[in-house]
Amino acid sequence: MNTTLRLSPDAAGIARAAALLRAGALVAFPTETVYGLGGAATIDAAVRGIYEAKGRPGHNPLIVHVPDLAAAERLAVFDDQARALARAFWPGPLTLVLPLRTGAGLSPRITAGHPTVAIRVPAHPLAQALLRETGLPVAAPSANPSGKISPTTADHVLDGLSGRIAAVLDGGPCAVGVESTILAPGTPPRLLRPGGVTAEDLARVLGTLPIRPEDAARPEAPGQLASHYAPEAAVRLNATAPQTGEIWVGFGPCAGAALSLSESGNLDEAAARLFDVLRRADRLAGPGGRIAIAPVPMTGLGLAINDRLGRAAAPRP
């Protein structure tokens, strides 16, 4: 087994991570949402390596990360609506699914056979520095084994991928804690995955709430598989009290809860803590264990939180 390097968030660590990416190696790095597993999007062997390291199904496309709108326009075709969204929310936790530009030079594996590409500009300063130093678009799904709980710290990355990737650039905990919102602009605009930009935020730019299509057997964007973000333990949702043997995860006042997403009922805090709390609950539950989750409102970031919890609780493939 190869040793996975833990790189410091300084100029030397960024330079080393960028050199590894340009050489076709895989490097995990922090974004404001979760840690991404980066590979150069123009190097087919690197993109293949992402799928292999994660055990990710080949029909599940990847998100390409770039440092700014100008770089994004070299890879995808933007219309006025897409540019308005980019100017409103980039850099930030919004991914746009847009027509792939002819001659973009991306590995065909990234789009999983679709004529579109998912693309975003992350806001995390370390991600920005790494993208600019690398000088290439970087494909980066969440840095965890496919279907398992997403990572929000470097330790989470190493728990799942140590020995499978070249390095992790350690930037501390991620601030948002749930993956980016994925939107397909159009008439009507389609919300393919709720995330760090809320539907209400999008509506202020779009003039209408985006619709939520049903999940497809062949995903158009990441995060559309029915079972995803899953701990080993079974998960029960909307639990107002635990059953015997369950680890109860609260939201708001929940006397006796073993863990809490947010004791004050703050959705921003709950999103930032979601995946770490799920990991801790899974350890407490142990083999064959069960986790019960208190109700979380379906407003604002609650839509993204409930999306992740619903997939975590779904029947496993």
PDB file of C-alpha atoms in Angstrom:
ATOM      1  CA  MET A   1       0.000   0.000   0.000  1.00  0.00           C
ATOM      2  CA  ASN A   2       1.302   3.475  -0.883  1.00  0.00           C
ATOM      3  CA  THR A   3       1.549   6.144   1.798  1.00  0.00           C
ATOM      4  CA  THR A   4      -0.816   9.091   1.422  1.00  0.00           C
ATOM      5  CA  LEU A   5       0.972  12.361   2.169  1.00  0.00           C
ATOM      6  CA  ARG A   6      -0.631  14.952   4.448  1.00  0.00           C
ATOM      7  CA  LEU A   7       0.378  18.331   3.007  1.00  0.00           C
ATOM      8  CA  SER A   8       0.391  21.596   4.943  1.00  0.00           C
ATOM      9  CA  PRO A   9      -1.802  24.512   3.782  1.00  0.00           C
ATOM     10  CA  ASP A  10       1.180  26.696   2.887  1.00  0.00           C
ATOM     11  CA  ALA A  11       3.010  27.623  -0.310  1.00  0.00           C
ATOM     12  CA  ALA A  12       5.136  24.469  -0.209  1.00  0.00           C
ATOM     13  CA  GLY A  13       2.121  22.211   0.336  1.00  0.00           C
ATOM     14  CA  ILE A  14       0.158  23.897  -2.440  1.00  0.00           C
ATOM     15  CA  ALA A  15       3.101  23.625  -4.848  1.00  0.00           C
ATOM     16  CA  ARG A  16       3.563  19.931  -4.041  1.00  0.00           C
ATOM     17  CA  ALA A  17      -0.160  19.214  -4.467  1.00  0.00           C
ATOM     18  CA  ALA A  18      -0.235  21.067  -7.802  1.00  0.00           C
ATOM     19  CA  ALA A  19       2.816  19.177  -9.066  1.00  0.00           C
ATOM     20  CA  LEU A  20       1.164  15.860  -8.171  1.00  0.00           C
ATOM     21  CA  LEU A  21      -2.043  16.845  -9.984  1.00  0.00           C
ATOM     22  CA  ARG A  22      -0.155  17.910 -13.108  1.00  0.00           C
ATOM     23  CA  ALA A  23       1.617  14.530 -13.045  1.00  0.00           C
ATOM     24  CA  GLY A  24      -1.730  12.696 -13.051  1.00  0.00           C
ATOM     25  CA  ALA A  25      -1.806  11.774  -9.342  1.00  0.00           C
ATOM     26  CA  LEU A  26      -4.842  12.172  -7.050  1.00  0.00           C
ATOM     27  CA  VAL A  27      -4.911  14.831  -4.324  1.00  0.00           C
ATOM     28  CA  ALA A  28      -7.726  15.509  -1.874  1.00  0.00           C
ATOM     29  CA  PHE A  29      -8.258  19.152  -0.983  1.00  0.00           C
ATOM     30  CA  PRO A  30     -10.748  21.238   0.986  1.00  0.00           C
ATOM     31  CA  THR A  31     -13.519  23.284  -0.533  1.00  0.00           C
ATOM     32  CA  GLU A  32     -16.046  25.321   1.429  1.00  0.00           C
ATOM     33  CA  THR A  33     -18.473  22.368   1.124  1.00  0.00           C
ATOM     34  CA  VAL A  34     -16.557  19.088   1.640  1.00  0.00           C
ATOM     35  CA  TYR A  35     -13.122  17.725   0.737  1.00  0.00           C
ATOM     36  CA  GLY A  36     -12.852  16.878  -2.959  1.00  0.00           C
ATOM     37  CA  LEU A  37     -10.786  14.082  -4.505  1.00  0.00           C
ATOM     38  CA  GLY A  38      -8.919  15.967  -7.200  1.00  0.00           C
ATOM     39  CA  GLY A  39      -7.525  14.674 -10.463  1.00  0.00           C
ATOM     40  CA  ALA A  40      -6.542  16.637 -13.559  1.00  0.00           C
ATOM     41  CA  ALA A  41      -9.690  16.759 -15.684  1.00  0.00           C
ATOM     42  CA  THR A  42      -7.646  16.707 -18.907  1.00  0.00           C
ATOM     43  CA  ILE A  43      -5.708  13.523 -18.016  1.00  0.00           C
ATOM     44  CA  ASP A  44      -7.811  10.441 -18.715  1.00  0.00           C
ATOM     45  CA  ALA A  45      -5.718   8.173 -16.467  1.00  0.00           C
ATOM     46  CA  ALA A  46      -6.201  10.573 -13.555  1.00  0.00           C
ATOM     47  CA  VAL A  47      -9.958  10.655 -14.051  1.00  0.00           C
ATOM     48  CA  ARG A  48     -10.052   6.864 -14.309  1.00  0.00           C
ATOM     49  CA  GLY A  49      -8.059   6.798 -11.057  1.00  0.00           C
ATOM     50  CA  ILE A  50     -10.743   8.854  -9.286  1.00  0.00           C
ATOM     51  CA  TYR A  51     -13.391   6.262 -10.168  1.00  0.00           C
ATOM     52  CA  GLU A  52     -11.096   3.419  -9.101  1.00  0.00           C
ATOM     53  CA  ALA A  53     -10.013   4.994  -5.788  1.00  0.00           C
ATOM     54  CA  LYS A  54     -13.612   5.715  -4.801  1.00  0.00           C
ATOM     55  CA  GLY A  55     -15.172   2.573  -6.265  1.00  0.00           C
ATOM     56  CA  ARG A  56     -17.495   5.004  -8.064  1.00  0.00           C
ATOM     57  CA  PRO A  57     -19.919   3.734 -10.738  1.00  0.00           C
ATOM     58  CA  GLY A  58     -18.782   4.790 -14.195  1.00  0.00           C
ATOM     59  CA  HIS A  59     -22.226   6.172 -15.075  1.00  0.00           C
ATOM     60  CA  ASN A  60     -22.017   8.786 -12.287  1.00  0.00           C
ATOM     61  CA  PRO A  61     -20.493  12.008 -13.733  1.00  0.00           C
ATOM     62  CA  LEU A  62     -17.954  14.264 -12.010  1.00  0.00           C
ATOM     63  CA  ILE A  63     -17.811  17.985 -11.202  1.00  0.00           C
ATOM     64  CA  VAL A  64     -14.989  20.016 -12.732  1.00  0.00           C
ATOM     65  CA  HIS A  65     -13.490  22.759 -10.538  1.00  0.00           C
ATOM     66  CA  VAL A  66     -11.964  25.912 -12.045  1.00  0.00           C
ATOM     67  CA  PRO A  67     -10.756  29.193 -10.505  1.00  0.00           C
ATOM     68  CA  ASP A  68     -13.084  31.658 -12.243  1.00  0.00           C
ATOM     69  CA  LEU A  69     -15.841  32.239 -14.785  1.00  0.00           C
ATOM     70  CA  ALA A  70     -13.374  32.821 -17.632  1.00  0.00           C
ATOM     71  CA  ALA A  71     -11.908  29.337 -17.092  1.00  0.00           C
ATOM     72  CA  ALA A  72     -15.405  27.856 -16.907  1.00  0.00           C
ATOM     73  CA  GLU A  73     -16.398  29.438 -20.235  1.00  0.00           C
ATOM     74  CA  ARG A  74     -13.501  27.625 -21.925  1.00  0.00           C
ATOM     75  CA  LEU A  75     -15.120  24.317 -20.966  1.00  0.00           C
ATOM     76  CA  ALA A  76     -18.878  24.950 -21.127  1.00  0.00           C
ATOM     77  CA  VAL A  77     -21.369  27.012 -23.128  1.00  0.00           C
ATOM     78  CA  PHE A  78     -23.010  29.757 -21.024  1.00  0.00           C
ATOM     79  CA  ASP A  79     -26.195  31.632 -21.860  1.00  0.00           C
ATOM     80  CA  ASP A  80     -27.440  34.784 -20.117  1.00  0.00           C
ATOM     81  CA  GLN A  81     -29.180  32.838 -17.339  1.00  0.00           C
ATOM     82  CA  ALA A  82     -26.072  30.759 -16.602  1.00  0.00           C
ATOM     83  CA  ARG A  83     -23.867  33.869 -16.514  1.00  0.00           C
ATOM     84  CA  ALA A  84     -26.262  35.606 -14.138  1.00  0.00           C
ATOM     85  CA  LEU A  85     -26.126  32.614 -11.798  1.00  0.00           C
ATOM     86  CA  ALA A  86     -22.329  32.437 -12.016  1.00  0.00           C
ATOM     87  CA  ARG A  87     -21.968  36.141 -11.256  1.00  0.00           C
ATOM     88  CA  ALA A  88     -24.356  35.869  -8.310  1.00  0.00           C
ATOM     89  CA  PHE A  89     -22.947  32.745  -6.657  1.00  0.00           C
ATOM     90  CA  TRP A  90     -19.356  32.176  -7.841  1.00  0.00           C
ATOM     91  CA  PRO A  91     -17.038  31.627  -6.204  1.00  0.00           C
ATOM     92  CA  GLY A  92     -19.275  29.535  -3.990  1.00  0.00           C
ATOM     93  CA  PRO A  93     -21.190  26.274  -3.489  1.00  0.00           C
ATOM     94  CA  LEU A  94     -23.130  26.225  -6.776  1.00  0.00           C
ATOM     95  CA  THR A  95     -22.477  23.753  -9.598  1.00  0.00           C
ATOM     96  CA  LEU A  96     -23.948  24.466 -13.035  1.00  0.00           C
ATOM     97  CA  VAL A  97     -24.705  21.697 -15.546  1.00  0.00           C
ATOM     98  CA  LEU A  98     -24.126  23.214 -18.996  1.00  0.00           C
ATOM     99  CA  PRO A  99     -23.488  22.088 -22.578  1.00  0.00           C
ATOM    100  CA  LEU A 100     -19.923  20.857 -23.011  1.00  0.00           C
ATOM    101  CA  ARG A 101     -17.935  23.154 -25.286  1.00  0.00           C
ATOM    102  CA  THR A 102     -16.511  21.485 -28.402  1.00  0.00           C
ATOM    103  CA  GLY A 103     -12.770  21.026 -28.017  1.00  0.00           C
ATOM    104  CA  ALA A 104     -12.831  21.514 -24.220  1.00  0.00           C
ATOM    105  CA  GLY A 105     -10.190  18.803 -23.885  1.00  0.00           C
ATOM    106  CA  LEU A 106     -11.722  17.073 -20.870  1.00  0.00           C
ATOM    107  CA  SER A 107     -11.539  13.331 -20.315  1.00  0.00           C
ATOM    108  CA  PRO A 108     -14.746  11.800 -21.727  1.00  0.00           C
ATOM    109  CA  ARG A 109     -15.164   9.878 -18.458  1.00  0.00           C
ATOM    110  CA  ILE A 110     -16.066  13.121 -16.653  1.00  0.00           C
ATOM    111  CA  THR A 111     -19.427  13.541 -18.374  1.00  0.00           C
ATOM    112  CA  ALA A 112     -20.316   9.814 -18.237  1.00  0.00           C
ATOM    113  CA  GLY A 113     -21.677  10.019 -21.773  1.00  0.00           C
ATOM    114  CA  HIS A 114     -23.802  13.151 -21.306  1.00  0.00           C
ATOM    115  CA  PRO A 115     -23.475  16.168 -23.657  1.00  0.00           C
ATOM    116  CA  THR A 116     -23.217  18.392 -20.574  1.00  0.00           C
ATOM    117  CA  VAL A 117     -20.541  19.081 -17.980  1.00  0.00           C
ATOM    118  CA  ALA A 118     -20.986  19.936 -14.283  1.00  0.00           C
ATOM    119  CA  ILE A 119     -18.719  22.829 -13.333  1.00  0.00           C
ATOM    120  CA  ARG A 120     -18.116  25.125 -10.369  1.00  0.00           C
ATOM    121  CA  VAL A 121     -15.791  27.768  -8.918  1.00  0.00           C
ATOM    122  CA  PRO A 122     -15.052  26.983  -5.250  1.00  0.00           C
ATOM    123  CA  ALA A 123     -14.702  29.790  -2.719  1.00  0.00           C
ATOM    124  CA  HIS A 124     -12.260  28.138  -0.304  1.00  0.00           C
ATOM    125  CA  PRO A 125      -8.975  30.104  -0.481  1.00  0.00           C
ATOM    126  CA  LEU A 126      -6.895  26.909  -0.443  1.00  0.00           C
ATOM    127  CA  ALA A 127      -8.916  25.413  -3.313  1.00  0.00           C
ATOM    128  CA  GLN A 128      -8.521  28.670  -5.231  1.00  0.00           C
ATOM    129  CA  ALA A 129      -4.756  28.723  -4.652  1.00  0.00           C
ATOM    130  CA  LEU A 130      -4.413  25.082  -5.688  1.00  0.00           C
ATOM    131  CA  LEU A 131      -6.427  25.528  -8.908  1.00  0.00           C
ATOM    132  CA  ARG A 132      -4.394  28.576  -9.930  1.00  0.00           C
ATOM    133  CA  GLU A 133      -1.091  26.870  -9.114  1.00  0.00           C
ATOM    134  CA  THR A 134      -2.101  23.699 -10.994  1.00  0.00           C
ATOM    135  CA  GLY A 135      -3.191  25.580 -14.108  1.00  0.00           C
ATOM    136  CA  LEU A 136      -5.597  22.815 -15.143  1.00  0.00           C
ATOM    137  CA  PRO A 137      -9.285  22.129 -14.551  1.00  0.00           C
ATOM    138  CA  VAL A 138      -9.605  19.636 -11.707  1.00  0.00           C
ATOM    139  CA  ALA A 139     -12.305  16.964 -11.451  1.00  0.00           C
ATOM    140  CA  ALA A 140     -13.193  16.479  -7.789  1.00  0.00           C
ATOM    141  CA  PRO A 141     -16.036  14.408  -6.357  1.00  0.00           C
ATOM    142  CA  SER A 142     -16.172  14.055  -2.572  1.00  0.00           C
ATOM    143  CA  ALA A 143     -13.023  12.393  -1.203  1.00  0.00           C
ATOM    144  CA  ASN A 144     -14.590   9.250   0.254  1.00  0.00           C
ATOM    145  CA  PRO A 145     -15.434   5.714  -0.869  1.00  0.00           C
ATOM    146  CA  SER A 146     -18.471   5.847  -3.135  1.00  0.00           C
ATOM    147  CA  GLY A 147     -21.788   5.913  -1.291  1.00  0.00           C
ATOM    148  CA  LYS A 148     -20.252   6.508   2.135  1.00  0.00           C
ATOM    149  CA  ILE A 149     -20.317   9.566   4.391  1.00  0.00           C
ATOM    150  CA  SER A 150     -18.694  12.618   2.803  1.00  0.00           C
ATOM    151  CA  PRO A 151     -15.508  14.043   4.389  1.00  0.00           C
ATOM    152  CA  THR A 152     -15.289  17.472   6.005  1.00  0.00           C
ATOM    153  CA  THR A 153     -11.786  17.089   7.503  1.00  0.00           C
ATOM    154  CA  ALA A 154      -8.475  15.642   6.291  1.00  0.00           C
ATOM    155  CA  ASP A 155      -8.815  12.868   8.900  1.00  0.00           C
ATOM    156  CA  HIS A 156     -12.144  11.859   7.331  1.00  0.00           C
ATOM    157  CA  VAL A 157     -10.393  11.614   3.950  1.00  0.00           C
ATOM    158  CA  LEU A 158      -7.638   9.426   5.337  1.00  0.00           C
ATOM    159  CA  ASP A 159     -10.167   7.194   7.132  1.00  0.00           C
ATOM    160  CA  GLY A 160     -11.577   6.156   3.752  1.00  0.00           C
ATOM    161  CA  LEU A 161      -8.824   6.665   1.173  1.00  0.00           C
ATOM    162  CA  SER A 162      -5.458   6.349   2.922  1.00  0.00           C
ATOM    163  CA  GLY A 163      -3.112   4.400   0.657  1.00  0.00           C
ATOM    164  CA  ARG A 164      -5.365   4.863  -2.392  1.00  0.00           C
ATOM    165  CA  ILE A 165      -4.417   8.481  -3.225  1.00  0.00           C
ATOM    166  CA  ALA A 166      -1.161  10.429  -3.362  1.00  0.00           C
ATOM    167  CA  ALA A 167      -1.913  13.205  -0.867  1.00  0.00           C
ATOM    168  CA  VAL A 168      -4.421  15.261   1.074  1.00  0.00           C
ATOM    169  CA  LEU A 169      -3.978  19.011   1.427  1.00  0.00           C
ATOM    170  CA  ASP A 170      -5.049  19.671   5.023  1.00  0.00           C
ATOM    171  CA  GLY A 171      -7.053  22.882   5.284  1.00  0.00           C
ATOM    172  CA  GLY A 172      -8.963  22.071   8.461  1.00  0.00           C
ATOM    173  CA  PRO A 173     -12.746  21.609   8.711  1.00  0.00           C
ATOM    174  CA  CYS A 174     -15.012  22.673   5.826  1.00  0.00           C
ATOM    175  CA  ALA A 175     -17.349  25.563   6.651  1.00  0.00           C
ATOM    176  CA  VAL A 176     -20.548  24.675   4.739  1.00  0.00           C
ATOM    177  CA  GLY A 177     -20.470  20.929   5.347  1.00  0.00           C
ATOM    178  CA  VAL A 178     -22.845  19.735   2.598  1.00  0.00           C
ATOM    179  CA  GLU A 179     -21.957  19.472  -1.066  1.00  0.00           C
ATOM    180  CA  SER A 180     -22.663  22.149  -3.641  1.00  0.00           C
ATOM    181  CA  THR A 181     -26.095  22.791  -5.049  1.00  0.00           C
ATOM    182  CA  ILE A 182     -26.334  21.427  -8.606  1.00  0.00           C
ATOM    183  CA  LEU A 183     -28.538  23.340 -11.034  1.00  0.00           C
ATOM    184  CA  ALA A 184     -29.283  22.803 -14.706  1.00  0.00           C
ATOM    185  CA  PRO A 185     -30.257  26.229 -16.103  1.00  0.00           C
ATOM    186  CA  GLY A 186     -33.075  26.337 -18.623  1.00  0.00           C
ATOM    187  CA  THR A 187     -36.824  26.773 -18.919  1.00  0.00           C
ATOM    188  CA  PRO A 188     -37.617  25.682 -16.309  1.00  0.00           C
ATOM    189  CA  PRO A 189     -34.337  25.527 -14.329  1.00  0.00           C
ATOM    190  CA  ARG A 190     -33.887  22.131 -12.645  1.00  0.00           C
ATOM    191  CA  LEU A 191     -32.474  21.594  -9.147  1.00  0.00           C
ATOM    192  CA  LEU A 192     -30.551  18.328  -9.539  1.00  0.00           C
ATOM    193  CA  ARG A 193     -29.101  18.367  -6.013  1.00  0.00           C
ATOM    194  CA  PRO A 194     -29.884  20.755  -3.140  1.00  0.00           C
ATOM    195  CA  GLY A 195     -26.788  22.033  -1.369  1.00  0.00           C
ATOM    196  CA  GLY A 196     -24.949  25.046  -0.052  1.00  0.00           C
ATOM    197  CA  VAL A 197     -26.930  27.578  -2.135  1.00  0.00           C
ATOM    198  CA  THR A 198     -30.601  27.370  -1.148  1.00  0.00           C
ATOM    199  CA  ALA A 199     -33.531  27.156  -3.555  1.00  0.00           C
ATOM    200  CA  GLU A 200     -34.750  30.468  -2.162  1.00  0.00           C
ATOM    201  CA  ASP A 201     -31.391  32.087  -3.003  1.00  0.00           C
ATOM    202  CA  LEU A 202     -31.592  30.721  -6.542  1.00  0.00           C
ATOM    203  CA  ALA A 203     -35.144  32.004  -6.985  1.00  0.00           C
ATOM    204  CA  ARG A 204     -33.996  35.558  -6.297  1.00  0.00           C
ATOM    205  CA  VAL A 205     -31.800  35.372  -9.416  1.00  0.00           C
ATOM    206  CA  LEU A 206     -33.976  33.092 -11.543  1.00  0.00           C
ATOM    207  CA  GLY A 207     -37.277  34.794 -10.770  1.00  0.00           C
ATOM    208  CA  THR A 208     -38.797  31.392  -9.995  1.00  0.00           C
ATOM    209  CA  LEU A 209     -38.098  28.390  -7.812  1.00  0.00           C
ATOM    210  CA  PRO A 210     -36.272  25.638  -9.735  1.00  0.00           C
ATOM    211  CA  ILE A 211     -38.116  22.352 -10.158  1.00  0.00           C
ATOM    212  CA  ARG A 212     -36.817  19.118  -8.622  1.00  0.00           C
ATOM    213  CA  PRO A 213     -36.882  16.255 -11.143  1.00  0.00           C
ATOM    214  CA  GLU A 214     -37.046  12.654 -10.041  1.00  0.00           C
ATOM    215  CA  ASP A 215     -33.718  10.881  -9.646  1.00  0.00           C
ATOM    216  CA  ALA A 216     -32.704   9.078 -12.814  1.00  0.00           C
ATOM    217  CA  ALA A 217     -31.309   5.571 -13.116  1.00  0.00           C
ATOM    218  CA  ARG A 218     -28.511   7.168 -15.154  1.00  0.00           C
ATOM    219  CA  PRO A 219     -27.504  10.239 -13.115  1.00  0.00           C
ATOM    220  CA  GLU A 220     -27.190  13.555 -14.912  1.00  0.00           C
ATOM    221  CA  ALA A 221     -25.147  14.943 -12.015  1.00  0.00           C
ATOM    222  CA  PRO A 222     -23.477  13.684  -8.830  1.00  0.00           C
ATOM    223  CA  GLY A 223     -25.562  13.053  -5.721  1.00  0.00           C
ATOM    224  CA  GLN A 224     -28.558  11.573  -7.560  1.00  0.00           C
ATOM    225  CA  LEU A 225     -28.055   7.935  -6.543  1.00  0.00           C
ATOM    226  CA  ALA A 226     -30.818   6.775  -4.187  1.00  0.00           C
ATOM    227  CA  SER A 227     -28.406   5.356  -1.604  1.00  0.00           C
ATOM    228  CA  HIS A 228     -25.569   7.734  -0.815  1.00  0.00           C
ATOM    229  CA  TYR A 229     -23.774   9.408   2.128  1.00  0.00           C
ATOM    230  CA  ALA A 230     -24.482   6.224   4.096  1.00  0.00           C
ATOM    231  CA  PRO A 231     -23.055   5.127   7.453  1.00  0.00           C
ATOM    232  CA  GLU A 232     -22.693   1.421   8.225  1.00  0.00           C
ATOM    233  CA  ALA A 233     -25.565   1.617  10.725  1.00  0.00           C
ATOM    234  CA  ALA A 234     -29.211   1.676   9.652  1.00  0.00           C
ATOM    235  CA  VAL A 235     -30.769   5.152   9.751  1.00  0.00           C
ATOM    236  CA  ARG A 236     -34.315   6.098  10.848  1.00  0.00           C
ATOM    237  CA  LEU A 237     -35.517   9.636  10.135  1.00  0.00           C
ATOM    238  CA  ASN A 238     -37.920  12.067  11.849  1.00  0.00           C
ATOM    239  CA  ALA A 239     -37.458  10.349  15.206  1.00  0.00           C
ATOM    240  CA  THR A 240     -38.941  12.276  18.135  1.00  0.00           C
ATOM    241  CA  ALA A 241     -37.480   9.735  20.572  1.00  0.00           C
ATOM    242  CA  PRO A 242     -35.044   6.813  20.253  1.00  0.00           C
ATOM    243  CA  GLN A 243     -36.084   3.201  20.223  1.00  0.00           C
ATOM    244  CA  THR A 244     -34.185   0.670  22.316  1.00  0.00           C
ATOM    245  CA  GLY A 245     -30.611   0.355  21.074  1.00  0.00           C
ATOM    246  CA  GLU A 246     -30.698   3.383  18.755  1.00  0.00           C
ATOM    247  CA  ILE A 247     -28.199   6.255  18.838  1.00  0.00           C
ATOM    248  CA  TRP A 248     -30.403   9.358  18.780  1.00  0.00           C
ATOM    249  CA  VAL A 249     -29.135  12.426  16.925  1.00  0.00           C
ATOM    250  CA  GLY A 250     -31.050  15.559  17.883  1.00  0.00           C
ATOM    251  CA  PHE A 251     -31.839  18.854  16.220  1.00  0.00           C
ATOM    252  CA  GLY A 252     -32.924  21.659  18.511  1.00  0.00           C
ATOM    253  CA  PRO A 253     -34.001  20.779  22.073  1.00  0.00           C
ATOM    254  CA  CYS A 254     -33.835  16.969  22.321  1.00  0.00           C
ATOM    255  CA  ALA A 255     -33.280  15.950  25.951  1.00  0.00           C
ATOM    256  CA  GLY A 256     -31.280  12.744  26.133  1.00  0.00           C
ATOM    257  CA  ALA A 257     -29.938  12.797  22.560  1.00  0.00           C
ATOM    258  CA  ALA A 258     -26.474  11.237  22.332  1.00  0.00           C
ATOM    259  CA  LEU A 259     -25.412  13.775  19.689  1.00  0.00           C
ATOM    260  CA  SER A 260     -26.901  16.885  18.127  1.00  0.00           C
ATOM    261  CA  LEU A 261     -26.736  18.489  14.710  1.00  0.00           C
ATOM    262  CA  SER A 262     -27.494  21.820  16.414  1.00  0.00           C
ATOM    263  CA  GLU A 263     -28.847  22.184  19.932  1.00  0.00           C
ATOM    264  CA  SER A 264     -30.058  25.676  19.045  1.00  0.00           C
ATOM    265  CA  GLY A 265     -31.824  24.483  15.879  1.00  0.00           C
ATOM    266  CA  ASN A 266     -29.506  26.458  13.578  1.00  0.00           C
ATOM    267  CA  LEU A 267     -29.526  25.034  10.033  1.00  0.00           C
ATOM    268  CA  ASP A 268     -26.120  26.491   9.115  1.00  0.00           C
ATOM    269  CA  GLU A 269     -24.574  24.746  12.115  1.00  0.00           C
ATOM    270  CA  ALA A 270     -26.442  21.533  11.353  1.00  0.00           C
ATOM    271  CA  ALA A 271     -25.176  21.479   7.767  1.00  0.00           C
ATOM    272  CA  ALA A 272     -21.576  22.099   8.846  1.00  0.00           C
ATOM    273  CA  ARG A 273     -21.792  19.313  11.455  1.00  0.00           C
ATOM    274  CA  LEU A 274     -23.900  16.804   9.502  1.00  0.00           C
ATOM    275  CA  PHE A 275     -21.293  14.421   8.135  1.00  0.00           C
ATOM    276  CA  ASP A 276     -19.044  14.545  11.214  1.00  0.00           C
ATOM    277  CA  VAL A 277     -22.020  13.796  13.476  1.00  0.00           C
ATOM    278  CA  LEU A 278     -23.075  10.903  11.222  1.00  0.00           C
ATOM    279  CA  ARG A 279     -19.564   9.448  11.508  1.00  0.00           C
ATOM    280  CA  ARG A 280     -19.583   9.795  15.286  1.00  0.00           C
ATOM    281  CA  ALA A 281     -23.047   8.243  15.541  1.00  0.00           C
ATOM    282  CA  ASP A 282     -21.904   5.343  13.359  1.00  0.00           C
ATOM    283  CA  ARG A 283     -18.976   4.650  15.699  1.00  0.00           C
ATOM    284  CA  LEU A 284     -21.268   4.769  18.737  1.00  0.00           C
ATOM    285  CA  ALA A 285     -23.811   2.464  17.072  1.00  0.00           C
ATOM    286  CA  GLY A 286     -21.187  -0.174  16.259  1.00  0.00           C
ATOM    287  CA  PRO A 287     -21.601  -3.217  13.992  1.00  0.00           C
ATOM    288  CA  GLY A 288     -25.231  -3.851  13.114  1.00  0.00           C
ATOM    289  CA  GLY A 289     -26.239  -0.697  14.952  1.00  0.00           C
ATOM    290  CA  ARG A 290     -29.035   1.785  14.375  1.00  0.00           C
ATOM    291  CA  ILE A 291     -29.188   5.578  14.280  1.00  0.00           C
ATOM    292  CA  ALA A 292     -32.304   7.727  14.780  1.00  0.00           C
ATOM    293  CA  ILE A 293     -32.352  11.322  13.505  1.00  0.00           C
ATOM    294  CA  ALA A 294     -34.657  14.040  14.845  1.00  0.00           C
ATOM    295  CA  PRO A 295     -36.797  16.016  12.373  1.00  0.00           C
ATOM    296  CA  VAL A 296     -35.050  18.832  10.476  1.00  0.00           C
ATOM    297  CA  PRO A 297     -37.164  21.583   8.814  1.00  0.00           C
ATOM    298  CA  MET A 298     -37.402  21.534   5.008  1.00  0.00           C
ATOM    299  CA  THR A 299     -36.533  25.229   4.612  1.00  0.00           C
ATOM    300  CA  GLY A 300     -33.266  26.876   3.534  1.00  0.00           C
ATOM    301  CA  LEU A 301     -30.323  24.543   4.075  1.00  0.00           C
ATOM    302  CA  GLY A 302     -32.764  22.052   5.603  1.00  0.00           C
ATOM    303  CA  LEU A 303     -33.614  20.918   2.063  1.00  0.00           C
ATOM    304  CA  ALA A 304     -29.995  19.848   1.483  1.00  0.00           C
ATOM    305  CA  ILE A 305     -29.697  18.292   4.954  1.00  0.00           C
ATOM    306  CA  ASN A 306     -32.861  16.243   4.462  1.00  0.00           C
ATOM    307  CA  ASP A 307     -31.728  15.204   0.974  1.00  0.00           C
ATOM    308  CA  ARG A 308     -28.503  13.778   2.433  1.00  0.00           C
ATOM    309  CA  LEU A 309     -30.296  12.119   5.333  1.00  0.00           C
ATOM    310  CA  GLY A 310     -32.877  10.588   3.003  1.00  0.00           C
ATOM    311  CA  ARG A 311     -30.156   9.024   0.891  1.00  0.00           C
ATOM    312  CA  ALA A 312     -28.269   7.876   4.003  1.00  0.00           C
ATOM    313  CA  ALA A 313     -31.438   6.092   5.156  1.00  0.00           C
ATOM    314  CA  ALA A 314     -32.318   4.582   1.760  1.00  0.00           C
ATOM    315  CA  PRO A 315     -32.072   0.824   1.185  1.00  0.00           C
ATOM    316  CA  ARG A 316     -28.498  -0.118   0.339  1.00  0.00           C
ATOM    317  CA  PRO A 317     -27.760  -1.536  -3.136  1.00  0.00           C
TER     318      PRO A 317
END
